[in-house]
Amino acid sequence: MTIETLRNAPSLVITRTDAAAALGVDPRTVTAGIENGTIPSVKLGRRVLIPREKFLKLFDPDD
């Protein structure tokens, strides 16, 4: 999984595992980012999902 793969994905959300793979970090690092508010997330039941577009915007060089 890469940032480019995420850009082309049809899904509205990604998992912590997908985000970690794209960033090359441990999923616990993504969890820490979610908990401290640096990575946007949505909780659906027990699942925590990351809005794909908001996540990608964090790494947009035009912003």
C-alpha atoms as a PDB file:
ATOM      1  CA  MET A   1       0.000   0.000   0.000  1.00  0.00           C
ATOM      2  CA  THR A   2       1.329   3.416  -0.957  1.00  0.00           C
ATOM      3  CA  ILE A   3       0.018   6.962  -0.805  1.00  0.00           C
ATOM      4  CA  GLU A   4      -0.497   6.760  -4.581  1.00  0.00           C
ATOM      5  CA  THR A   5      -2.571   3.576  -4.166  1.00  0.00           C
ATOM      6  CA  LEU A   6      -4.705   5.393  -1.593  1.00  0.00           C
ATOM      7  CA  ARG A   7      -5.184   8.342  -3.967  1.00  0.00           C
ATOM      8  CA  ASN A   8      -6.626   5.967  -6.595  1.00  0.00           C
ATOM      9  CA  ALA A   9      -8.731   3.872  -4.201  1.00  0.00           C
ATOM     10  CA  PRO A  10     -12.531   4.086  -4.552  1.00  0.00           C
ATOM     11  CA  SER A  11     -13.198   3.682  -0.828  1.00  0.00           C
ATOM     12  CA  LEU A  12     -14.214   6.661   1.315  1.00  0.00           C
ATOM     13  CA  VAL A  13     -12.313   5.343   4.339  1.00  0.00           C
ATOM     14  CA  ILE A  14      -9.107   3.458   5.092  1.00  0.00           C
ATOM     15  CA  THR A  15      -8.048   1.326   8.028  1.00  0.00           C
ATOM     16  CA  ARG A  16      -5.233   1.989  10.464  1.00  0.00           C
ATOM     17  CA  THR A  17      -3.345  -0.888   8.841  1.00  0.00           C
ATOM     18  CA  ASP A  18      -3.690   0.675   5.372  1.00  0.00           C
ATOM     19  CA  ALA A  19      -2.538   4.060   6.661  1.00  0.00           C
ATOM     20  CA  ALA A  20       0.425   2.496   8.451  1.00  0.00           C
ATOM     21  CA  ALA A  21       1.475   0.561   5.358  1.00  0.00           C
ATOM     22  CA  ALA A  22       1.266   3.679   3.175  1.00  0.00           C
ATOM     23  CA  LEU A  23       3.356   5.660   5.659  1.00  0.00           C
ATOM     24  CA  GLY A  24       5.803   2.851   6.410  1.00  0.00           C
ATOM     25  CA  VAL A  25       5.131   2.943  10.142  1.00  0.00           C
ATOM     26  CA  ASP A  26       3.739   0.584  12.750  1.00  0.00           C
ATOM     27  CA  PRO A  27      -0.083   0.607  13.098  1.00  0.00           C
ATOM     28  CA  ARG A  28       0.391   1.661  16.734  1.00  0.00           C
ATOM     29  CA  THR A  29       1.931   4.907  15.455  1.00  0.00           C
ATOM     30  CA  VAL A  30      -1.224   5.587  13.457  1.00  0.00           C
ATOM     31  CA  THR A  31      -3.319   4.774  16.526  1.00  0.00           C
ATOM     32  CA  ALA A  32      -1.299   7.298  18.531  1.00  0.00           C
ATOM     33  CA  GLY A  33      -1.901   9.903  15.811  1.00  0.00           C
ATOM     34  CA  ILE A  34      -5.631   9.213  15.949  1.00  0.00           C
ATOM     35  CA  GLU A  35      -5.660   9.481  19.733  1.00  0.00           C
ATOM     36  CA  ASN A  36      -3.759  12.782  19.789  1.00  0.00           C
ATOM     37  CA  GLY A  37      -5.871  14.246  16.976  1.00  0.00           C
ATOM     38  CA  THR A  38      -3.220  14.595  14.266  1.00  0.00           C
ATOM     39  CA  ILE A  39      -4.885  11.925  12.096  1.00  0.00           C
ATOM     40  CA  PRO A  40      -8.619  12.388  11.480  1.00  0.00           C
ATOM     41  CA  SER A  41     -10.868   9.436  12.269  1.00  0.00           C
ATOM     42  CA  VAL A  42     -14.465   8.280  12.521  1.00  0.00           C
ATOM     43  CA  LYS A  43     -15.667   5.681  14.987  1.00  0.00           C
ATOM     44  CA  LEU A  44     -18.339   3.296  13.687  1.00  0.00           C
ATOM     45  CA  GLY A  45     -19.293   0.909  16.424  1.00  0.00           C
ATOM     46  CA  ARG A  46     -16.014  -0.604  17.593  1.00  0.00           C
ATOM     47  CA  ARG A  47     -14.212   0.175  14.337  1.00  0.00           C
ATOM     48  CA  VAL A  48     -12.062   3.242  13.909  1.00  0.00           C
ATOM     49  CA  LEU A  49     -11.767   4.332  10.289  1.00  0.00           C
ATOM     50  CA  ILE A  50      -9.848   7.148   8.658  1.00  0.00           C
ATOM     51  CA  PRO A  51     -11.548   9.336   6.037  1.00  0.00           C
ATOM     52  CA  ARG A  52      -9.373   8.791   2.953  1.00  0.00           C
ATOM     53  CA  GLU A  53      -9.558  12.322   1.532  1.00  0.00           C
ATOM     54  CA  LYS A  54      -8.796  14.009   4.876  1.00  0.00           C
ATOM     55  CA  PHE A  55      -5.863  11.642   5.435  1.00  0.00           C
ATOM     56  CA  LEU A  56      -4.441  12.336   1.976  1.00  0.00           C
ATOM     57  CA  LYS A  57      -4.857  16.084   2.500  1.00  0.00           C
ATOM     58  CA  LEU A  58      -2.335  15.827   5.356  1.00  0.00           C
ATOM     59  CA  PHE A  59       0.302  14.981   2.753  1.00  0.00           C
ATOM     60  CA  ASP A  60      -0.839  17.288  -0.046  1.00  0.00           C
ATOM     61  CA  PRO A  61       2.117  19.454  -1.124  1.00  0.00           C
ATOM     62  CA  ASP A  62      -0.267  22.159  -2.430  1.00  0.00           C
ATOM     63  CA  ASP A  63      -1.673  22.901   1.046  1.00  0.00           C
END
